[in-house]
Amino acid sequence: MNYNFDFVAIDFETPFPPHAKPNYICQVGIVAVKDGVIVDRFCSLVQPPNNIYDKRTSDFHGITPRMTADKPTWEQLWPEIKHFFEGQRLVAHNSQF
């Protein structure tokens, strides 16, 4: 299938402050926009490495190890979501993360 979006917006929740473990995520949200309309979307909890969290971060967003214990890892999700990224213009909050 040919995916040709105007842009893709992505947001992550993290199990640690981003400066502590910048490659760890526990939730991803994605929307794809074409001609000003959301044409595709995806949201999933993600099991971070070792399913460990900083309590302060969990207190902030409400996601806990119990919630992600049986969720896919980023590597397991990638085949399902890679079309959102390959060759697309990305927009991200806190893009340095």
CSV table of C-alpha atoms in Angstrom, one decimal, residues 1-10 30-35 39-40 78 81-92:
chain,number,residue,atom,x,y,z
A,1,MET,CA,0.0,0.0,0.0
A,2,ASN,CA,1.2,3.5,-0.8
A,3,TYR,CA,1.2,5.8,2.2
A,4,ASN,CA,1.5,9.5,1.3
A,5,PHE,CA,0.6,11.6,4.2
A,6,ASP,CA,1.1,15.4,4.5
A,7,PHE,CA,2.6,14.8,7.9
A,8,VAL,CA,2.6,12.3,10.8
A,9,ALA,CA,2.3,13.5,14.4
A,10,ILE,CA,3.7,11.3,17.2
A,30,ILE,CA,0.4,8.5,16.2
A,31,VAL,CA,-1.9,10.4,13.8
A,32,ALA,CA,-1.4,10.7,10.0
A,33,VAL,CA,-2.8,13.8,8.2
A,34,LYS,CA,-3.7,14.3,4.6
A,35,ASP,CA,-5.3,17.5,3.2
A,39,VAL,CA,-6.7,9.7,7.8
A,40,ASP,CA,-5.1,7.2,10.1
A,78,TRP,CA,7.5,-1.8,14.5
A,81,ILE,CA,3.5,1.0,12.5
A,82,LYS,CA,6.6,1.5,10.3
A,83,HIS,CA,4.4,2.9,7.4
A,84,PHE,CA,3.8,6.0,9.6
A,85,PHE,CA,7.6,6.8,9.6
A,86,GLU,CA,9.2,5.6,6.4
A,87,GLY,CA,9.4,8.5,3.9
A,88,GLN,CA,7.0,10.7,5.9
A,89,ARG,CA,7.3,14.2,7.4
A,90,LEU,CA,7.2,13.8,11.2
A,91,VAL,CA,6.0,16.3,13.8
A,92,ALA,CA,6.8,15.5,17.4
